[in-house]
GROMACS .gro file of N, CA and C in nm:
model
  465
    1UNK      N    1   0.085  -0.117   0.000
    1UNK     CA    2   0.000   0.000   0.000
    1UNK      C    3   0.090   0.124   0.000
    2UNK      N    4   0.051   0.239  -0.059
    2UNK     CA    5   0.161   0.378  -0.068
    2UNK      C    6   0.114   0.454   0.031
    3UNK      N    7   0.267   0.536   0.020
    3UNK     CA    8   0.195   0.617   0.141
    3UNK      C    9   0.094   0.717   0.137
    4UNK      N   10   0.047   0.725  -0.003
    4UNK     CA   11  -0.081   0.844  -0.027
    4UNK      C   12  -0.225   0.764   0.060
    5UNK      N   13  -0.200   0.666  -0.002
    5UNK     CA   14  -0.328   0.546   0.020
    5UNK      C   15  -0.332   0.527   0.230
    6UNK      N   16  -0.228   0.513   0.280
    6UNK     CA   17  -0.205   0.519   0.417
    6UNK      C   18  -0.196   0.646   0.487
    7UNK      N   19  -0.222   0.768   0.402
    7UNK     CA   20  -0.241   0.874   0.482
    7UNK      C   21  -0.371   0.922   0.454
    8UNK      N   22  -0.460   0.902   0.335
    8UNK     CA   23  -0.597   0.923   0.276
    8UNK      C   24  -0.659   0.832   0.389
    9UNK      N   25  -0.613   0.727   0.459
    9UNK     CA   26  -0.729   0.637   0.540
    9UNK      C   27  -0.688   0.674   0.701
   10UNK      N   28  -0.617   0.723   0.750
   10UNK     CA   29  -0.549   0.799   0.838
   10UNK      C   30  -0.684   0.928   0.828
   11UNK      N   31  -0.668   0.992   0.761
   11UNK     CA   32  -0.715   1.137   0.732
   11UNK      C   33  -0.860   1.098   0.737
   12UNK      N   34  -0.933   1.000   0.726
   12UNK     CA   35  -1.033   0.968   0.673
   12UNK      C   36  -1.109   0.872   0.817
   13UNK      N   37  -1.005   0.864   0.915
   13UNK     CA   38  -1.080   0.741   0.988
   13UNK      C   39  -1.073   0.806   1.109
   14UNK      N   40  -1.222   0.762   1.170
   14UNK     CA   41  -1.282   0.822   1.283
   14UNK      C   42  -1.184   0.845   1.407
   15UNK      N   43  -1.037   0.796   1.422
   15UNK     CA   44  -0.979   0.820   1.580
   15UNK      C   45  -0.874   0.951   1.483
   16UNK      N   46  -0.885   0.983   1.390
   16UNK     CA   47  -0.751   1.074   1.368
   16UNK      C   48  -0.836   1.173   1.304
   17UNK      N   49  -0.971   1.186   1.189
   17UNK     CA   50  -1.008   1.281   1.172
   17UNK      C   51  -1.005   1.408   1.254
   18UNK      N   52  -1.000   1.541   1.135
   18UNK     CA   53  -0.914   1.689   1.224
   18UNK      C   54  -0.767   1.711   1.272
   19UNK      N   55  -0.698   1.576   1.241
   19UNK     CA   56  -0.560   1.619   1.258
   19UNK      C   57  -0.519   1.724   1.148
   20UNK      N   58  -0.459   1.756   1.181
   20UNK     CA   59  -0.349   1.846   1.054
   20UNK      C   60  -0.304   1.715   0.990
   21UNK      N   61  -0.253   1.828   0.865
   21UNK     CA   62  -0.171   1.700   0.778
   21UNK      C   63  -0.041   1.675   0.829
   22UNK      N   64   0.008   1.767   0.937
   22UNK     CA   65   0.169   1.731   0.937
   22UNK      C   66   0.177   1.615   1.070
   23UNK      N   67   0.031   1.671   1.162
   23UNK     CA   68   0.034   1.538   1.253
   23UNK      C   69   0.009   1.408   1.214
   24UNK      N   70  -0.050   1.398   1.088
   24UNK     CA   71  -0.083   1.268   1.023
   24UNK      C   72   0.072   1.204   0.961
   25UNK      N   73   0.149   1.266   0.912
   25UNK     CA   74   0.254   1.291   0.860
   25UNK      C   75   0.321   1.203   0.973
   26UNK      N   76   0.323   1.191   1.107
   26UNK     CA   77   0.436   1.200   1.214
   26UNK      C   78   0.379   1.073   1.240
   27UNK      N   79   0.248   1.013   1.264
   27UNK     CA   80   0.189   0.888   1.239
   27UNK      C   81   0.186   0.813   1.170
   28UNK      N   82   0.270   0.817   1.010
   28UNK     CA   83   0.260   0.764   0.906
   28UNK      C   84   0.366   0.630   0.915
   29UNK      N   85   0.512   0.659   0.998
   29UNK     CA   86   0.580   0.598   1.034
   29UNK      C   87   0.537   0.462   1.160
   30UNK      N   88   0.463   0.512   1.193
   30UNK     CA   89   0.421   0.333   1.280
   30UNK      C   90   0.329   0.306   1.245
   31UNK      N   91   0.284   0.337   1.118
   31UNK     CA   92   0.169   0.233   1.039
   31UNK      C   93   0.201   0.154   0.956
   32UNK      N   94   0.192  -0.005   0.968
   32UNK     CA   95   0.212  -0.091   0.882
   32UNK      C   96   0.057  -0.125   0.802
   33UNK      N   97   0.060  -0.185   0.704
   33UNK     CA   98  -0.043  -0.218   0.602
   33UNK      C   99  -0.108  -0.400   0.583
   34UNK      N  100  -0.183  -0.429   0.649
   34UNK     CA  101  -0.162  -0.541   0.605
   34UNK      C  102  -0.328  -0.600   0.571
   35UNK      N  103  -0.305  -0.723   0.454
   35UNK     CA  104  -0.472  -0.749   0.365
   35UNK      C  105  -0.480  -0.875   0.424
   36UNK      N  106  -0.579  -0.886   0.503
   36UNK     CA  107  -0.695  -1.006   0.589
   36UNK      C  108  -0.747  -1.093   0.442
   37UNK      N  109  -0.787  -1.188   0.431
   37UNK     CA  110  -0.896  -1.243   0.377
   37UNK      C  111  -1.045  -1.274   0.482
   38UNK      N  112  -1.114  -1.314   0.374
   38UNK     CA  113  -1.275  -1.327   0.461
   38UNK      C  114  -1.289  -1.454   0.571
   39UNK      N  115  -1.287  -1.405   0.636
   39UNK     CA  116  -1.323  -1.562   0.748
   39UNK      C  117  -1.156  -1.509   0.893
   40UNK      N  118  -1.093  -1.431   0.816
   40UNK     CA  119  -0.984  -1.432   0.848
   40UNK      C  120  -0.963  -1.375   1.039
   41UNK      N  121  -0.915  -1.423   1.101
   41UNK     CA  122  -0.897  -1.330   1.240
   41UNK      C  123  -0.810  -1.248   1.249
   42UNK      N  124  -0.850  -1.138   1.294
   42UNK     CA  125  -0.754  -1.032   1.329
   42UNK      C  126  -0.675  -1.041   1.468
   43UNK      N  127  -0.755  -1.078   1.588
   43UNK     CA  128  -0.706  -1.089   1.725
   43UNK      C  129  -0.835  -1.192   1.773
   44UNK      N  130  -0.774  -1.271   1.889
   44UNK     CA  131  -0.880  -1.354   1.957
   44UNK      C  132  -0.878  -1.298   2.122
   45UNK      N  133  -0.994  -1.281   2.148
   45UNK     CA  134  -1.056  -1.283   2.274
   45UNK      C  135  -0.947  -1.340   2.331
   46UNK      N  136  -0.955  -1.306   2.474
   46UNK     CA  137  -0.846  -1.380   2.583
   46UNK      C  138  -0.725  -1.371   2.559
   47UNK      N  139  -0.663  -1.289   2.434
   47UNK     CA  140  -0.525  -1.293   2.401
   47UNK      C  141  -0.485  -1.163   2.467
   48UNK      N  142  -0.356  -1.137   2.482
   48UNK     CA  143  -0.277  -0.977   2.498
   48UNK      C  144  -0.331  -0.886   2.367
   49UNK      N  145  -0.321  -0.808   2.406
   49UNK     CA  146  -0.286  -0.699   2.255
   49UNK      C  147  -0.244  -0.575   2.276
   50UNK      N  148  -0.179  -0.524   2.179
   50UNK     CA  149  -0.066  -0.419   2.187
   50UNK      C  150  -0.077  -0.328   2.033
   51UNK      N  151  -0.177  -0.393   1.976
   51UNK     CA  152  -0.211  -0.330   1.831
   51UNK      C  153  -0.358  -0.233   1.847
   52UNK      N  154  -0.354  -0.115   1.790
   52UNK     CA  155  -0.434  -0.078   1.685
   52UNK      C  156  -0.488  -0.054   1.577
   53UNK      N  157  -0.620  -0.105   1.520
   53UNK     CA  158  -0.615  -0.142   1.381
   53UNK      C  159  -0.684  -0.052   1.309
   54UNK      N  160  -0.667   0.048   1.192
   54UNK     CA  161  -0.742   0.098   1.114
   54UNK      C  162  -0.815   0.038   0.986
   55UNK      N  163  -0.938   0.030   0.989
   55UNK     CA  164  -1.005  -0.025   0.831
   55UNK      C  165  -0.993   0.064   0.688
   56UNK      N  166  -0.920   0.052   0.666
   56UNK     CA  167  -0.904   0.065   0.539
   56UNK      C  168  -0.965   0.058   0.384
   57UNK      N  169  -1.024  -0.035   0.398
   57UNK     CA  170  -1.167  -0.119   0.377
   57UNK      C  171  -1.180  -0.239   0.387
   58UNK      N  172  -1.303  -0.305   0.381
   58UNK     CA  173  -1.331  -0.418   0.410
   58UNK      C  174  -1.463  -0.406   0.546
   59UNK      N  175  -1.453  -0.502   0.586
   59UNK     CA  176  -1.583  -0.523   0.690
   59UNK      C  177  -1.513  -0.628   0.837
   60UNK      N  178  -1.523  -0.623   0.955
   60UNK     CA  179  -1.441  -0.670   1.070
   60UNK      C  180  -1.600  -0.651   1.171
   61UNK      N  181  -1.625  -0.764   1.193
   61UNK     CA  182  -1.686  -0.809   1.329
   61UNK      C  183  -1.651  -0.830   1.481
   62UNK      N  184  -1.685  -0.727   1.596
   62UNK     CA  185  -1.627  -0.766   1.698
   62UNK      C  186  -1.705  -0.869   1.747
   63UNK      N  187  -1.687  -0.950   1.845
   63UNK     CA  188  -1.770  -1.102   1.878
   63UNK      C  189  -1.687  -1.093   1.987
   64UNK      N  190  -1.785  -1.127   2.075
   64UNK     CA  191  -1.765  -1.125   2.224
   64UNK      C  192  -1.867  -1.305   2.264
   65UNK      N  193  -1.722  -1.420   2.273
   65UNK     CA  194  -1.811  -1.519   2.330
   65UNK      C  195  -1.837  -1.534   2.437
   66UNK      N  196  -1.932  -1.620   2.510
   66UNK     CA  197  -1.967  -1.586   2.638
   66UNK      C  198  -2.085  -1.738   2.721
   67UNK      N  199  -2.047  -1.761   2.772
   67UNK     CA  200  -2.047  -1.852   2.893
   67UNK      C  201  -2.154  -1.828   2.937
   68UNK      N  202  -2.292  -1.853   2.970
   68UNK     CA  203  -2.386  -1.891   3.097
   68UNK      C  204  -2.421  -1.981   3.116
   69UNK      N  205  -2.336  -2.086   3.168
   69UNK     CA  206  -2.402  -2.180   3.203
   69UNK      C  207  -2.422  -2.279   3.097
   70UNK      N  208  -2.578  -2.263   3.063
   70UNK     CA  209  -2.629  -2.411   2.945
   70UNK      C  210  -2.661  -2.298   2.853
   71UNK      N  211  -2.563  -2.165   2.885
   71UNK     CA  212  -2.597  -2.122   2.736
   71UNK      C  213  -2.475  -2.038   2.724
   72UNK      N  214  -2.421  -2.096   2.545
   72UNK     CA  215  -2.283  -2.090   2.526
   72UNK      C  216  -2.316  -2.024   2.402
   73UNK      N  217  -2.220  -1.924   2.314
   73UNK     CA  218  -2.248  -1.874   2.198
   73UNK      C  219  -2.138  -1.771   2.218
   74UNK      N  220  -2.152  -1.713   2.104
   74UNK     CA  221  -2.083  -1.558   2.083
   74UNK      C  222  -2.202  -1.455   2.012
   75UNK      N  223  -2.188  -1.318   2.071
   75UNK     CA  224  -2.236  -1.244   2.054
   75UNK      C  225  -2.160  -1.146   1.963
   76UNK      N  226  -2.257  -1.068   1.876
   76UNK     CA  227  -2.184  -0.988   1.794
   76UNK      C  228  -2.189  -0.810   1.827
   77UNK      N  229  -2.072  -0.791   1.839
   77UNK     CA  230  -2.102  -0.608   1.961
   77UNK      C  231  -2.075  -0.541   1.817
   78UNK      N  232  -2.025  -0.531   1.733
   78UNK     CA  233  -2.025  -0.428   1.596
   78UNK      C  234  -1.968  -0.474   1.506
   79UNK      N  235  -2.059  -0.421   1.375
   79UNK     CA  236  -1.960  -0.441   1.250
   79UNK      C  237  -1.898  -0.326   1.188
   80UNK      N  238  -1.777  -0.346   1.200
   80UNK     CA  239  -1.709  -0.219   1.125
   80UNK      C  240  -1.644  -0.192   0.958
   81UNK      N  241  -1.662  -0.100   0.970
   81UNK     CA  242  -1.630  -0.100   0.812
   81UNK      C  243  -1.493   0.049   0.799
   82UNK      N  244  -1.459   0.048   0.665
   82UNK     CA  245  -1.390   0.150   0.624
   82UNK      C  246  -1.401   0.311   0.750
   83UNK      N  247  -1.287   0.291   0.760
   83UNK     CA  248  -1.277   0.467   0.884
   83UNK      C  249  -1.315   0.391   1.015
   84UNK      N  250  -1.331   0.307   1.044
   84UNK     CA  251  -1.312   0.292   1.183
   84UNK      C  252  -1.210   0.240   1.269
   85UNK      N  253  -1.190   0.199   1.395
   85UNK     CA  254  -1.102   0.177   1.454
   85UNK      C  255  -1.129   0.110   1.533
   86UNK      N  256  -1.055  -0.050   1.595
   86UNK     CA  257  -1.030  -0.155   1.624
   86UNK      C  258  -0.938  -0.154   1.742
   87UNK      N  259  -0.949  -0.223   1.844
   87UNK     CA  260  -0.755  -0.281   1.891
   87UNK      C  261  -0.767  -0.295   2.066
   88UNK      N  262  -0.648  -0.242   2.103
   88UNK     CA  263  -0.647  -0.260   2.249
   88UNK      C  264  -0.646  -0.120   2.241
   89UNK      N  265  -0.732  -0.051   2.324
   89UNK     CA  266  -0.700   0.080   2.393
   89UNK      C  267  -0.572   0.062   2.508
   90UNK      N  268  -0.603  -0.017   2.586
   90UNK     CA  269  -0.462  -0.003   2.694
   90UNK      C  270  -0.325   0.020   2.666
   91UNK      N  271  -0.298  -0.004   2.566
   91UNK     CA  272  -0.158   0.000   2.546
   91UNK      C  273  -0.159   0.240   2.487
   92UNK      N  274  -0.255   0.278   2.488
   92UNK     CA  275  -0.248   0.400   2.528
   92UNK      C  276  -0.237   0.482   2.668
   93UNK      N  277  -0.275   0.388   2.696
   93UNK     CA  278  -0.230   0.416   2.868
   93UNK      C  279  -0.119   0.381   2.937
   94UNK      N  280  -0.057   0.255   2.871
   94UNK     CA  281   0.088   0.220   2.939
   94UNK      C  282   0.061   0.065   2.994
   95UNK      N  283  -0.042   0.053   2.983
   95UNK     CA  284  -0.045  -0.085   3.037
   95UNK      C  285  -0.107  -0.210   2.913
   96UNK      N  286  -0.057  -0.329   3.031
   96UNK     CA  287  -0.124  -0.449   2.884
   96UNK      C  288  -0.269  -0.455   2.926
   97UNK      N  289  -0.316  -0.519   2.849
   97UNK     CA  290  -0.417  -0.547   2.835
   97UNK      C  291  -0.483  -0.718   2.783
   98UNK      N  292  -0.562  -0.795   2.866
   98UNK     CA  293  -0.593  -0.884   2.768
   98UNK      C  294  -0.794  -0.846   2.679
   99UNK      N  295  -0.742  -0.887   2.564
   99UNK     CA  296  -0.890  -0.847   2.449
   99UNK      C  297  -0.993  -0.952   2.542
  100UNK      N  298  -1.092  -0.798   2.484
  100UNK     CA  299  -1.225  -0.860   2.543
  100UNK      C  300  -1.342  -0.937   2.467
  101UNK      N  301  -1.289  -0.896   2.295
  101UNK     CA  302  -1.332  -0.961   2.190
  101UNK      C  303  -1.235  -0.991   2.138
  102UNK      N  304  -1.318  -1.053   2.034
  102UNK     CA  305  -1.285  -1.093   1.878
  102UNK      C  306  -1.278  -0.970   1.747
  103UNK      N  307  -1.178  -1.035   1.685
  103UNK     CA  308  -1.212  -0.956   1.534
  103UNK      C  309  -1.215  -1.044   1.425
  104UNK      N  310  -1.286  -1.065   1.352
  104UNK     CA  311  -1.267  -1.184   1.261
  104UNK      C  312  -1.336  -1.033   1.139
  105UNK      N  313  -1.254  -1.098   0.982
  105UNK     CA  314  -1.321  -1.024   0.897
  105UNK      C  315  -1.390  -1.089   0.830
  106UNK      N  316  -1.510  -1.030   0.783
  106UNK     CA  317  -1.599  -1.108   0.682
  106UNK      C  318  -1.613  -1.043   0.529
  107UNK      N  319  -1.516  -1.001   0.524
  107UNK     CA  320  -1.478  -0.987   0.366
  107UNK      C  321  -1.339  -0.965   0.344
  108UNK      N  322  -1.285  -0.968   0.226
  108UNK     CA  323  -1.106  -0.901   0.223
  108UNK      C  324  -1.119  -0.789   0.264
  109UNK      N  325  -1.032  -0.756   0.375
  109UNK     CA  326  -1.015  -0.661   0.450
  109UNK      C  327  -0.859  -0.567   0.403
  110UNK      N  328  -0.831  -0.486   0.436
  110UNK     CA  329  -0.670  -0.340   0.439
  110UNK      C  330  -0.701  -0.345   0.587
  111UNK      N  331  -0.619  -0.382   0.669
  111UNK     CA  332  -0.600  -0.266   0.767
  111UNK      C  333  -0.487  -0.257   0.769
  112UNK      N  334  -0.430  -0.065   0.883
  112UNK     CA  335  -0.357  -0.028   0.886
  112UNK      C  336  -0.331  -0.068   1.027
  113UNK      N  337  -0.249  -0.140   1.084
  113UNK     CA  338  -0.176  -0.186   1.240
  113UNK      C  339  -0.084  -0.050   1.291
  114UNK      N  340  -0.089  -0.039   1.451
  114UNK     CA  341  -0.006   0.093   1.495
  114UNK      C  342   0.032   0.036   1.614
  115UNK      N  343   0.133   0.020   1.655
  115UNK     CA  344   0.202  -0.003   1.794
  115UNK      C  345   0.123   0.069   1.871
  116UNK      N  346   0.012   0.027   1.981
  116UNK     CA  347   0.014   0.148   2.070
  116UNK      C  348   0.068   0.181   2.151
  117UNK      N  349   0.196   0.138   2.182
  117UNK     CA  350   0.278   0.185   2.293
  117UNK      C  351   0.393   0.319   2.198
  118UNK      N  352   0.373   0.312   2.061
  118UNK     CA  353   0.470   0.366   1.938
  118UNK      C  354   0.322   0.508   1.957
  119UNK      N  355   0.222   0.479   1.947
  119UNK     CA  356   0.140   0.628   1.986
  119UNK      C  357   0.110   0.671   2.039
  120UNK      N  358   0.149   0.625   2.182
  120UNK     CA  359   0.171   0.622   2.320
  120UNK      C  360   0.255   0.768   2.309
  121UNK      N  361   0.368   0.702   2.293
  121UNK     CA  362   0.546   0.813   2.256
  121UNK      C  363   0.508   0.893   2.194
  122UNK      N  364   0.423   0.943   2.097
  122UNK     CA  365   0.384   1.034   1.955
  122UNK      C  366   0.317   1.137   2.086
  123UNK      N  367   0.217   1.052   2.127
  123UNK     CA  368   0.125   1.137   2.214
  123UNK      C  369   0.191   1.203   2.282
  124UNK      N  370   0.266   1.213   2.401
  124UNK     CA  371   0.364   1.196   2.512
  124UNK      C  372   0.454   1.358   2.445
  125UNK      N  373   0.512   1.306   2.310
  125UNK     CA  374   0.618   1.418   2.235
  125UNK      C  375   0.525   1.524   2.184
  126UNK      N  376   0.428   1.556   2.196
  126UNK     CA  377   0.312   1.625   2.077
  126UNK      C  378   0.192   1.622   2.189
  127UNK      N  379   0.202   1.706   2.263
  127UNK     CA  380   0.087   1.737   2.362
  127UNK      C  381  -0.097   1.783   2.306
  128UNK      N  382  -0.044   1.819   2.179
  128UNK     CA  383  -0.174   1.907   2.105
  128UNK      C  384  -0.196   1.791   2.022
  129UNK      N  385  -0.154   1.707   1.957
  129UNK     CA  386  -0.202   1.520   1.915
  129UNK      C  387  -0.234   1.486   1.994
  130UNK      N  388  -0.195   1.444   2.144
  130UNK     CA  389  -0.184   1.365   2.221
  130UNK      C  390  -0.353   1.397   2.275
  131UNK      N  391  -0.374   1.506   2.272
  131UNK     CA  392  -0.525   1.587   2.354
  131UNK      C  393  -0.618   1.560   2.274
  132UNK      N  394  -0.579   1.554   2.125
  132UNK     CA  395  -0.699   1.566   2.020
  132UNK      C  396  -0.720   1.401   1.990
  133UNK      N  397  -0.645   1.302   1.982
  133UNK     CA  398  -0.645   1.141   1.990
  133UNK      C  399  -0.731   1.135   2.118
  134UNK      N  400  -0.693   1.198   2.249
  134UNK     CA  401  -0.762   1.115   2.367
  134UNK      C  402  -0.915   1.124   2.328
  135UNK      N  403  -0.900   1.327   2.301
  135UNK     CA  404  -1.041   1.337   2.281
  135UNK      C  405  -1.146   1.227   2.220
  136UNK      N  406  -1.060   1.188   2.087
  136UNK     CA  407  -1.164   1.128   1.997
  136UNK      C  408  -1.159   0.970   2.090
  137UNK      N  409  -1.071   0.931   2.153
  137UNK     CA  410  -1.034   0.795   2.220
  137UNK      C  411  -1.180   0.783   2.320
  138UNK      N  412  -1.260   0.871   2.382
  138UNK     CA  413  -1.327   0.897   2.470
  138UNK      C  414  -1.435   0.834   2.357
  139UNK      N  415  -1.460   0.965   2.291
  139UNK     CA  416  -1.611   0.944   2.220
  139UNK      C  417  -1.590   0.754   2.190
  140UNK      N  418  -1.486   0.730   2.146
  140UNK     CA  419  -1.488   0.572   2.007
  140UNK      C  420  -1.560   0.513   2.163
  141UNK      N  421  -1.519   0.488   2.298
  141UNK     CA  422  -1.531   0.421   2.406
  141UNK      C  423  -1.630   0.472   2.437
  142UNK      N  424  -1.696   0.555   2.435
  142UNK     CA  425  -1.847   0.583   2.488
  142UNK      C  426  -1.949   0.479   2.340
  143UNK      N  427  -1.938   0.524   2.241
  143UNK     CA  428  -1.990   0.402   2.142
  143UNK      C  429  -1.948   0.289   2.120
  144UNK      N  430  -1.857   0.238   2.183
  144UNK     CA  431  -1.822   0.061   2.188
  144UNK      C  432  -1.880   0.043   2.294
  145UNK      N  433  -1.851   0.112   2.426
  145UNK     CA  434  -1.983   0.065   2.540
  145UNK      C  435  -2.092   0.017   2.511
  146UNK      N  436  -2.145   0.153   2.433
  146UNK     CA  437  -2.297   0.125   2.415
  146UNK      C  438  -2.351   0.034   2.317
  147UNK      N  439  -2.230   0.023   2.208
  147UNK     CA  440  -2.285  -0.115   2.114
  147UNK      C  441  -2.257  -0.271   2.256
  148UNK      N  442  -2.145  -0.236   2.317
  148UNK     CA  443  -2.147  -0.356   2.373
  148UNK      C  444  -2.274  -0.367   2.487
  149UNK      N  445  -2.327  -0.306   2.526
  149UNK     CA  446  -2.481  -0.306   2.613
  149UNK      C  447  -2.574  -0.288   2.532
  150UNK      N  448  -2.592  -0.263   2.393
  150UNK     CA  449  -2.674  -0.307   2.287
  150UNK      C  450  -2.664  -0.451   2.320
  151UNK      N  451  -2.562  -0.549   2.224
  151UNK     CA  452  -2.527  -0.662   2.225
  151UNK      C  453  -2.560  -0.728   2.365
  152UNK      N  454  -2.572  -0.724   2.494
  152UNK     CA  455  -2.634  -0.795   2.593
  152UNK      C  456  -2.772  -0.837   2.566
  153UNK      N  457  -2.816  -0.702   2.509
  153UNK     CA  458  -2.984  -0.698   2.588
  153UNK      C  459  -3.030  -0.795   2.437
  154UNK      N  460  -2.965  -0.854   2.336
  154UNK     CA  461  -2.981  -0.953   2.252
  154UNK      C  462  -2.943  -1.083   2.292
  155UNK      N  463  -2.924  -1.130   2.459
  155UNK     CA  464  -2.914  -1.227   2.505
  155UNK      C  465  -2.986  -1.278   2.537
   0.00000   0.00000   0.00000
């Protein structure tokens, strides 16, 4: 993927929209590129994670499985598409984290992968990024909540 194509989906996706171009610019360097196929997993539940993922395009299901008893299944908390954003939040904070879902894609997927401990440091060096990421970091976590307490009350 070029770097026009990795800064157009940067510029374009809901945790970085309103950056400047030169802060996008400074992010461009810990984004790697990489193409999923359909069925494909991105991260499994119960694992560590230390990635954030941008869609690029394609389509990514979070799935949250879940245990009661004599009733076993996975639930589906969102489907995401192009401009959104995926991953472990913790590793923005400094700590690990183990995933609370799944990502599996259900079509050929682009995403763009970001160390978050690598935008951690960005944040940290760049106080006026660092404020405008949390900002948007807040809103993405107030709507994954609420898709994920959507997704209950379908239990």
């Amino acid at each position: 993927m070029e770097k026009k194509e990795m800064q157009a989906a940067l510029a374009g996706c809901e945790f970085f929209q309103g950056l400047q171009a030169a802060d996008l610019d400074k992010l461009l360097p810990l984004c790697n590129a990489k193409r999923y196929k359909s069925g494909e997993v991105v991260f499994t539940q119960g694992t560590d994670g230390e990635y954030l993922y941008v869609i690029v395009s394609g389509r990514v299901v979070l799935e949250r499985a879940i245990d009661l008893g004599v009733r076993k299944g996975t639930v589906t908390i969102e489907a995401l598409e192009k401009g959104r954003v995926l991953g472990c939040w913790s590793t923005l904070l400094g700590e690990q984290h183990v995933l609370m879902s799944s990502a599996v894609c259900q079509k050929p997927t682009w995403l763009l992968t970001l160390r978050g401990a690598d935008l951690r440091y960005l944040m940290h060096s760049n106080k006026d990024l660092g404020f405008n990421v949390m900002e948007k970091f807040c809103f993405l976590l107030r709507d994954r909540v609420q898709a994920a307490y959507g997704a209950l009350e379908k239990i």
